[in-house]
Tab-separated table of C-alpha atoms in Angstrom:
chain	number	residue	atom	x	y	z
A	1	MET	CA	-9.035	3.290	5.762
A	2	THR	CA	-11.097	0.410	5.109
A	3	ALA	CA	-10.714	-3.482	5.751
A	4	THR	CA	-12.551	-6.545	4.497
A	5	GLN	CA	-12.623	-9.684	6.838
A	6	PRO	CA	-13.507	-13.361	6.695
A	7	THR	CA	-17.065	-14.089	7.524
A	8	ALA	CA	-17.263	-15.684	11.125
A	9	ALA	CA	-18.683	-19.310	11.209
A	10	THR	CA	-22.111	-19.872	12.302
A	11	HIS	CA	-22.352	-23.554	13.193
A	12	LEU	CA	-23.386	-25.092	16.419
A	13	SER	CA	-21.673	-25.892	19.749
A	14	PRO	CA	-19.203	-27.384	21.079
A	15	LEU	CA	-17.713	-24.092	21.723
A	16	LEU	CA	-14.322	-22.450	21.716
A	17	GLN	CA	-13.502	-19.391	23.934
A	18	CYS	CA	-12.271	-16.073	22.583
A	19	PRO	CA	-8.733	-15.654	23.396
A	20	TYR	CA	-8.963	-12.190	24.285
A	21	PRO	CA	-9.043	-10.646	27.642
A	22	HIS	CA	-12.495	-9.198	28.832
A	23	CYS	CA	-14.410	-10.732	25.621
A	24	ASP	CA	-16.919	-13.504	26.742
A	25	GLY	CA	-17.209	-14.290	22.864
A	26	THR	CA	-17.331	-18.123	21.614
A	27	LEU	CA	-16.803	-19.644	18.103
A	28	PRO	CA	-17.998	-23.306	17.294
A	29	GLU	CA	-15.315	-26.036	17.469
A	30	SER	CA	-16.790	-27.668	14.008
A	31	GLN	CA	-16.238	-24.295	11.901
A	32	PRO	CA	-14.092	-25.299	9.004
A	33	GLU	CA	-11.597	-22.315	9.043
A	34	GLU	CA	-8.178	-22.359	11.436
A	35	VAL	CA	-8.443	-18.774	11.403
A	36	ALA	CA	-11.787	-16.997	12.531
A	37	VAL	CA	-13.312	-13.569	13.626
A	38	CYS	CA	-15.019	-13.466	16.956
A	39	PRO	CA	-18.774	-12.493	16.481
A	40	VAL	CA	-18.468	-10.061	19.667
A	41	CYS	CA	-15.061	-8.400	19.680
A	42	HIS	CA	-14.538	-9.108	16.026
A	43	ARG	CA	-10.755	-9.823	16.457
A	44	LEU	CA	-8.664	-12.504	14.741
A	45	ALA	CA	-7.669	-16.004	16.604
A	46	ALA	CA	-6.457	-19.131	15.290
A	47	ARG	CA	-6.540	-23.203	16.367
A	48	CYS	CA	-3.809	-24.542	18.468
A	49	THR	CA	-1.731	-26.770	15.948
A	50	ARG	CA	-1.028	-29.212	18.155
A	51	LEU	CA	-2.010	-33.088	17.574
A	52	GLY	CA	-2.111	-35.425	20.564
A	53	THR	CA	-3.464	-38.509	21.405
A	54	ARG	CA	-6.880	-37.337	21.695
A	55	GLY	CA	-6.797	-35.498	18.631
A	56	ARG	CA	-6.399	-31.573	17.665
A	57	CYS	CA	-6.041	-29.263	20.639
A	58	PRO	CA	-9.443	-27.500	20.850
A	59	THR	CA	-8.131	-23.962	21.905
A	60	LEU	CA	-7.998	-20.507	19.855
A	61	ASN	CA	-4.773	-18.523	20.478
A	62	ARG	CA	-3.925	-14.846	19.392
A	63	CYS	CA	-2.276	-14.685	15.846
A	64	LEU	CA	0.759	-13.572	17.497
A	65	ALA	CA	1.159	-16.047	20.405
A	66	ARG	CA	4.362	-17.962	20.585
A	67	TYR	CA	2.687	-20.935	23.039
A	68	CYS	CA	-0.845	-22.626	23.357
A	69	ARG	CA	-2.674	-20.846	26.214
A	70	GLN	CA	-3.820	-24.376	26.965
A	71	CYS	CA	-1.286	-27.196	26.376
A	72	ARG	CA	1.618	-24.702	26.345
A	73	GLN	CA	2.716	-26.125	22.716
A	74	GLU	CA	5.425	-24.218	21.448
A	75	LEU	CA	3.977	-22.387	18.053
A	76	GLY	CA	6.736	-21.470	15.613
A	77	PRO	CA	7.076	-18.471	13.770
A	78	GLY	CA	4.125	-17.572	10.979
A	79	TRP	CA	2.174	-20.590	12.278
A	80	ALA	CA	-1.047	-18.375	12.077
A	81	LEU	CA	-0.073	-17.152	8.718
A	82	GLY	CA	0.369	-20.726	7.315
A	83	LEU	CA	-2.864	-21.449	8.691
A	84	TRP	CA	-4.545	-18.382	7.106
A	85	SER	CA	-3.104	-19.348	3.729
A	86	ALA	CA	-4.288	-22.410	4.133
A	87	ASP	CA	-7.940	-21.321	4.540
A	88	VAL	CA	-7.545	-18.845	1.373
A	89	ASN	CA	-6.285	-21.649	-0.778
A	90	GLY	CA	-9.140	-24.079	0.499
A	91	ARG	CA	-8.318	-27.724	2.011
A	92	PRO	CA	-9.439	-30.529	0.075
A	93	GLY	CA	-13.425	-30.966	0.194
A	94	ALA	CA	-13.985	-27.476	1.449
A	95	ALA	CA	-15.069	-24.144	-0.151
A	96	PRO	CA	-12.000	-21.637	-0.357
A	97	LEU	CA	-12.513	-18.692	2.319
A	98	ARG	CA	-14.871	-16.262	1.357
A	99	LEU	CA	-14.675	-12.161	2.052
A	100	GLU	CA	-17.099	-9.990	2.905
A	101	PRO	CA	-17.570	-7.864	1.578
A	102	GLU	CA	-15.960	-8.997	-1.944
A	103	LEU	CA	-13.158	-6.800	-2.231
A	104	GLN	CA	-14.737	-6.048	-6.365
A	105	HIS	CA	-16.916	-3.851	-4.300
A	106	PRO	CA	-15.359	-1.714	-1.814
A	107	ASP	CA	-17.776	0.882	-1.275
A	108	ARG	CA	-19.235	-1.572	1.048
A	109	ALA	CA	-16.067	-1.948	3.098
A	110	GLU	CA	-16.246	-0.901	6.633
A	111	ARG	CA	-14.303	2.302	7.808
A	112	VAL	CA	-11.944	1.630	9.988
A	113	LEU	CA	-10.687	4.862	10.965
A	114	CYS	CA	-10.712	8.343	10.253
A	115	LEU	CA	-7.312	10.174	9.949
A	116	ASN	CA	-8.797	13.330	10.460
A	117	ASP	CA	-9.077	12.459	14.110
A	118	HIS	CA	-5.652	11.503	14.825
A	119	VAL	CA	-3.175	13.512	12.623
A	120	GLN	CA	-3.282	16.739	11.177
A	121	CYS	CA	-4.137	16.134	7.611
A	122	GLU	CA	-4.463	19.825	6.311
A	123	ARG	CA	-0.834	19.308	6.629
A	124	TRP	CA	-0.688	16.873	3.972
A	125	ASP	CA	0.788	18.512	0.528
A	126	ASN	CA	0.686	15.175	-1.546
A	127	ARG	CA	3.796	13.681	-0.263
A	128	PRO	CA	3.836	10.008	0.186
A	129	MET	CA	2.631	8.888	3.424
A	130	GLY	CA	3.646	5.789	5.454
A	131	PHE	CA	1.705	2.750	5.423
A	132	GLY	CA	2.181	-0.883	6.036
A	133	GLN	CA	1.652	-3.920	8.395
A	134	ALA	CA	3.507	-4.384	11.794
A	135	GLY	CA	2.358	-7.688	12.933
A	136	ARG	CA	-1.790	-7.336	13.565
A	137	TRP	CA	-1.338	-3.837	13.171
A	138	LEU	CA	-1.658	-1.210	10.703
A	139	TRP	CA	0.746	1.232	10.671
A	140	VAL	CA	0.327	4.901	9.120
A	141	GLY	CA	3.225	7.574	8.746
A	142	GLY	CA	1.088	10.689	9.317
A	143	PRO	CA	1.768	14.010	7.243
A	144	ASP	CA	2.926	15.883	10.453
A	145	GLY	CA	5.219	13.635	11.475
A	146	ARG	CA	2.955	11.336	13.690
A	147	SER	CA	3.294	7.831	14.104
A	148	LEU	CA	-0.004	5.609	14.234
A	149	PHE	CA	-0.644	2.180	15.060
A	150	VAL	CA	-4.098	1.011	14.275
A	151	ASP	CA	-5.887	-2.377	15.075
A	152	PRO	CA	-7.858	-3.333	11.956
A	153	PHE	CA	-9.976	-6.062	13.985
A	154	HIS	CA	-10.731	-3.704	17.190
A	155	ASP	CA	-13.210	-4.758	19.692
A	156	ARG	CA	-16.432	-2.794	18.357
A	157	ASN	CA	-17.970	-2.515	21.594
A	158	ARG	CA	-14.908	0.056	22.499
A	159	ALA	CA	-13.454	2.947	20.650
A	160	PRO	CA	-10.956	1.513	18.439
A	161	PRO	CA	-7.534	1.666	19.777
A	162	VAL	CA	-4.786	4.276	18.072
A	163	LEU	CA	-1.542	4.318	19.773
A	164	SER	CA	-0.214	7.773	18.332
A	165	GLU	CA	3.517	9.429	18.989
A	166	GLN	CA	5.172	12.457	17.447
A	167	LEU	CA	8.502	10.820	17.035
A	168	TRP	CA	10.659	13.888	16.462
A	169	PRO	CA	8.788	17.021	17.930
A	170	GLY	CA	9.647	20.357	15.784
A	171	ASN	CA	10.107	18.266	12.271
A	172	ALA	CA	6.226	18.299	11.036
A	173	ARG	CA	7.244	17.638	7.900
A	174	THR	CA	9.186	14.431	8.410
A	175	ARG	CA	8.716	11.465	6.238
A	176	LEU	CA	8.344	8.236	8.406
A	177	ARG	CA	9.169	4.799	7.073
A	178	LEU	CA	8.758	1.388	8.515
A	179	ARG	CA	10.569	-1.966	8.413
A	180	THR	CA	9.635	-4.997	10.237
A	181	GLY	CA	10.987	-8.402	11.488
A	182	GLY	CA	9.571	-11.030	14.084
A	183	VAL	CA	7.732	-8.791	16.847
A	184	TRP	CA	9.618	-6.028	16.360
A	185	ALA	CA	9.025	-2.577	14.104
A	186	LEU	CA	11.848	-0.137	13.045
A	187	VAL	CA	10.325	3.357	12.197
A	188	TYR	CA	12.909	5.735	10.817
A	189	SER	CA	13.846	9.295	9.022
A	190	GLU	CA	16.249	11.324	8.122
A	191	HIS	CA	16.183	12.358	11.820
A	192	GLY	CA	16.238	9.029	13.770
A	193	ILE	CA	15.384	5.414	14.119
A	194	LYS	CA	13.177	4.381	16.745
A	195	ALA	CA	12.128	0.542	17.694
A	196	VAL	CA	8.699	-1.081	18.798
A	197	ASN	CA	7.973	-4.329	20.312
A	198	LEU	CA	4.689	-4.986	18.841
A	199	LEU	CA	3.942	-7.489	21.798
A	200	ALA	CA	3.813	-4.270	24.124
A	201	LEU	CA	1.486	-2.824	21.800
A	202	ASP	CA	-1.375	-5.089	23.389
A	203	ASP	CA	-1.195	-3.255	26.894
A	204	ALA	CA	-4.550	-1.634	27.092
A	205	GLY	CA	-3.461	0.870	29.404
A	206	GLN	CA	-1.287	2.750	26.740
A	207	GLU	CA	-2.042	5.719	24.701
A	208	ASP	CA	1.555	5.983	22.870
A	209	ALA	CA	3.147	3.503	21.385
A	210	PRO	CA	6.392	2.335	23.428
A	211	THR	CA	9.277	3.210	21.284
A	212	VAL	CA	12.801	2.850	22.126
A	213	GLY	CA	15.422	5.279	20.685
A	214	LEU	CA	17.926	3.560	18.525
A	215	TRP	CA	19.719	6.481	16.819
A	216	GLN	CA	19.352	10.276	16.408
A	217	SER	CA	20.955	12.433	13.623
A	218	GLU	CA	23.578	14.713	15.596
A	219	GLY	CA	26.191	17.041	13.634
A	220	GLU	CA	27.046	16.526	10.616
A	221	GLU	CA	26.094	12.608	10.910
A	222	ARG	CA	23.232	11.357	8.611
A	223	LEU	CA	21.463	7.927	7.868
A	224	ALA	CA	23.176	6.727	4.639
A	225	SER	CA	20.731	3.618	4.493
A	226	ASN	CA	17.525	1.976	5.420
A	227	PRO	CA	17.727	-0.062	8.653
A	228	VAL	CA	17.054	-4.035	8.764
A	229	LEU	CA	16.316	-6.277	11.541
A	230	LEU	CA	18.261	-9.461	11.675
A	231	ARG	CA	17.660	-12.759	13.097
A	232	ASP	CA	20.382	-13.920	16.023
A	233	SER	CA	18.889	-17.336	15.974
A	234	ARG	CA	16.352	-19.421	13.960
A	235	ASN	CA	13.196	-19.294	16.098
A	236	GLY	CA	14.102	-16.787	18.615
A	237	MET	CA	12.077	-13.239	19.136
A	238	GLU	CA	14.802	-11.052	19.391
A	239	ARG	CA	16.633	-9.228	16.359
A	240	VAL	CA	19.529	-7.235	15.955
A	241	ALA	CA	18.732	-3.900	14.410
A	242	ALA	CA	21.505	-2.925	11.820
A	243	TRP	CA	22.048	0.757	9.666
A	244	LEU	CA	24.684	2.898	8.191
A	245	THR	CA	25.582	6.386	8.589
A	246	SER	CA	27.867	8.706	6.830
A	247	GLY	CA	30.071	11.606	8.663
A	248	PRO	CA	33.419	12.537	9.301
A	249	GLN	CA	34.656	9.456	9.944
A	250	GLY	CA	33.101	8.050	6.928
A	251	LEU	CA	30.790	5.095	6.712
A	252	THR	CA	29.764	3.459	10.143
A	253	LEU	CA	27.957	0.561	10.644
A	254	TRP	CA	25.803	0.501	14.023
A	255	THR	CA	24.205	-2.803	15.384
A	256	SER	CA	21.741	-2.669	18.266
A	257	PRO	CA	20.378	-6.154	19.981
A	258	LEU	CA	16.809	-5.613	20.540
A	259	LEU	CA	15.763	-7.908	23.696
A	260	VAL	CA	12.304	-9.078	24.454
A	261	THR	CA	12.899	-8.534	28.220
A	262	TYR	CA	12.024	-5.314	29.644
A	263	GLY	CA	14.359	-2.269	30.270
A	264	PRO	CA	16.905	-0.398	27.746
A	265	PRO	CA	18.765	-2.128	25.021
A	266	PRO	CA	22.501	-2.688	25.080
A	267	ARG	CA	24.439	0.704	23.813
A	268	PRO	CA	24.696	0.178	20.121
A	269	ARG	CA	27.729	-1.265	18.621
A	270	ARG	CA	29.725	0.917	15.803
A	271	TYR	CA	32.078	-0.819	13.060
A	272	ALA	CA	34.507	0.507	10.469
A	273	LEU	CA	34.128	-1.469	7.069
A	274	ALA	CA	37.308	-2.990	5.940
A	275	CYS	CA	36.249	-4.155	2.122
A	276	THR	CA	38.339	-7.066	0.367
A	277	GLY	CA	39.453	-7.217	-2.872
A	278	ASP	CA	40.993	-4.302	-5.317
A	279	GLY	CA	37.874	-2.981	-6.320
A	280	PRO	CA	36.129	0.210	-5.792
A	281	ARG	CA	34.375	0.945	-2.238
A	282	PRO	CA	31.168	1.980	-1.365
A	283	GLU	CA	30.986	5.410	-1.876
A	284	GLU	CA	29.491	8.107	0.162
A	285	GLY	CA	27.551	10.994	-1.368
A	286	GLY	CA	24.194	11.661	-3.638
A	287	ALA	CA	23.106	7.916	-3.954
A	288	ARG	CA	21.928	6.087	-0.548
A	289	LEU	CA	22.967	2.666	-0.007
A	290	VAL	CA	20.729	-0.030	0.506
A	291	LEU	CA	20.959	-3.097	3.147
A	292	VAL	CA	19.306	-6.263	2.361
A	293	GLU	CA	19.140	-9.281	4.929
A	294	ALA	CA	20.149	-12.325	3.567
A	295	PRO	CA	19.335	-15.614	5.695
A	296	LEU	CA	22.523	-17.701	6.676
A	297	GLY	CA	21.299	-20.683	8.368
A	298	ALA	CA	20.357	-20.263	11.877
A	299	ARG	CA	21.011	-16.306	11.609
A	300	ASP	CA	21.073	-13.651	9.146
A	301	GLY	CA	23.881	-12.025	7.410
A	302	LEU	CA	23.667	-8.739	5.416
A	303	ILE	CA	24.227	-7.687	1.961
A	304	LEU	CA	25.405	-4.075	1.065
A	305	ALA	CA	24.306	-2.525	-2.205
A	306	ALA	CA	25.994	0.222	-3.475
A	307	PRO	CA	26.216	1.608	-7.091
A	308	GLN	CA	29.823	0.627	-7.112
A	309	GLY	CA	28.973	-3.480	-6.106
A	310	LEU	CA	27.681	-5.549	-3.452
A	311	TRP	CA	29.624	-6.533	-0.206
A	312	LEU	CA	28.528	-9.310	2.241
A	313	LEU	CA	28.639	-8.677	5.699
A	314	ASP	CA	28.232	-10.750	8.836
A	315	PRO	CA	27.521	-8.250	12.129
A	316	VAL	CA	25.646	-11.049	13.988
A	317	ALA	CA	28.551	-13.023	14.204
A	318	ALA	CA	30.747	-9.925	15.103
A	319	ARG	CA	28.652	-9.296	17.786
A	320	ARG	CA	28.882	-12.795	19.058
A	321	LYS	CA	32.528	-12.493	19.558
A	322	ALA	CA	33.660	-11.244	23.373
A	323	ALA	CA	34.073	-7.490	23.437
A	324	ALA	CA	37.420	-8.363	25.354
A	325	ALA	CA	38.974	-10.600	22.121
A	326	GLU	CA	37.951	-7.517	19.724
A	327	PRO	CA	38.409	-4.023	21.599
A	328	ALA	CA	37.077	-0.573	19.978
A	329	GLY	CA	39.472	1.707	18.211
A	330	ALA	CA	40.360	5.356	19.161
A	331	ASP	CA	37.210	6.288	17.658
A	332	GLY	CA	35.278	3.683	19.288
A	333	ARG	CA	34.735	1.735	16.225
A	334	ARG	CA	35.544	-2.075	15.987
A	335	VAL	CA	36.394	-3.668	12.220
A	336	LEU	CA	33.945	-5.503	10.444
A	337	SER	CA	34.866	-7.142	7.087
A	338	ALA	CA	33.186	-6.721	4.065
A	339	VAL	CA	33.572	-9.119	1.294
A	340	SER	CA	33.048	-8.278	-2.153
A	341	LEU	CA	30.334	-10.134	-4.147
A	342	LEU	CA	30.137	-8.068	-7.005
A	343	ALA	CA	32.467	-5.212	-8.574
A	344	ASP	CA	33.439	-3.840	-12.040
A	345	ARG	CA	29.593	-2.966	-12.644
A	346	GLN	CA	27.577	-0.074	-12.002
A	347	LEU	CA	24.248	-0.785	-10.114
A	348	LEU	CA	21.259	1.273	-10.486
A	349	ILE	CA	20.285	1.165	-7.059
A	350	GLN	CA	16.864	2.213	-5.825
A	351	THR	CA	15.849	2.971	-1.920
A	352	ASP	CA	13.403	1.872	0.533
A	353	GLU	CA	10.571	0.036	-1.038
A	354	MET	CA	12.263	-0.864	-4.055
A	355	PRO	CA	15.762	-1.747	-2.982
A	356	GLY	CA	16.572	-3.051	-6.548
A	357	VAL	CA	18.429	-5.749	-4.810
A	358	VAL	CA	17.561	-9.264	-3.181
A	359	PHE	CA	18.631	-12.173	-1.696
A	360	VAL	CA	17.303	-15.431	-2.418
A	361	PRO	CA	18.238	-18.622	0.306
A	362	GLY	CA	19.509	-21.353	-1.400
A	363	GLY	CA	18.052	-24.088	0.799
A	364	GLY	CA	20.868	-25.277	2.769
A	365	GLU	CA	19.933	-26.193	6.311
A	366	GLY	CA	23.292	-26.433	8.068
A	367	GLU	CA	24.984	-23.064	8.904
A	368	ASP	CA	28.146	-24.126	6.725
A	369	GLU	CA	26.034	-25.099	4.022
A	370	ALA	CA	23.824	-21.910	4.158
A	371	CYS	CA	23.984	-20.379	0.610
A	372	GLY	CA	22.053	-18.190	-1.890
A	373	SER	CA	22.282	-16.107	-4.628
A	374	VAL	CA	21.997	-12.293	-4.835
């Protein structure tokens, strides 16, 4: 694994303090970039976005921070990413951000990690390995079923932090996949689904990633779709994990709220799908089903894509209803309406990284005006 990063500015004082613990690095306040790399620990930090009566707040914060550590200004989702985009595109009168080494010279890039030190690479048999971004971390699904979270901008004065865990021991040939949303990540395979709070990865005393088990394959029940992470509010850090399983009871939609507070999450809730219309129903079988997030104003809905058609689900709204008003049935499942969006078509559905179906928001602000196109 290699990486390139923006060069640190070299202007003179006044200086800004690096926001990471145990680092004495400083950066010049007059630097032109909004996102900078500390010259000591080589980790990314971004400037506070607050404009007060005395000008811009002169404070650097971690890129995943939700509040400025100095003025306590709330930092919205993606605030650091927006500053990064402004740096890359260049501001009026300023040169665009320069990468060093340039992407055209990968032979000069810095080595981040040798996987041979952390996974059993001799077991690799040319099957696809998992690789993706999870917050400020790089995630690697090893060929031996091991999940790695790697900090690409680690403190060079210390060993590079690698949080590693064998999620399903005894299943070394498991292919791991990743799904992220907000400060959460889902690592899943045919054996189960586990959630990771990305904020908890910053605990320097941990050697393993702090995972929470959401679902484990048992008996004849198997995972029938990719899991997704749905918003329960417009700016909240909480998410609702949702996934489909198939088994003797047929298709079942599972939902589990992921809370930032410590402690185990509430037990997952299970739903039987009640499809509207006279068209065909989503069928179990060789073709896997695909779930796609659909932003509906302040929360996310869910698109179920199958070769037989498309259905709209709203499990977040269903969770908001009082449990007493909607008791579970004899099989432990509640009923969730699935509104048909498209029928009388034969859809060619890919899975995983290329689902073949996307949702484009329509731009409505109010919850009643939320709409979009599939």
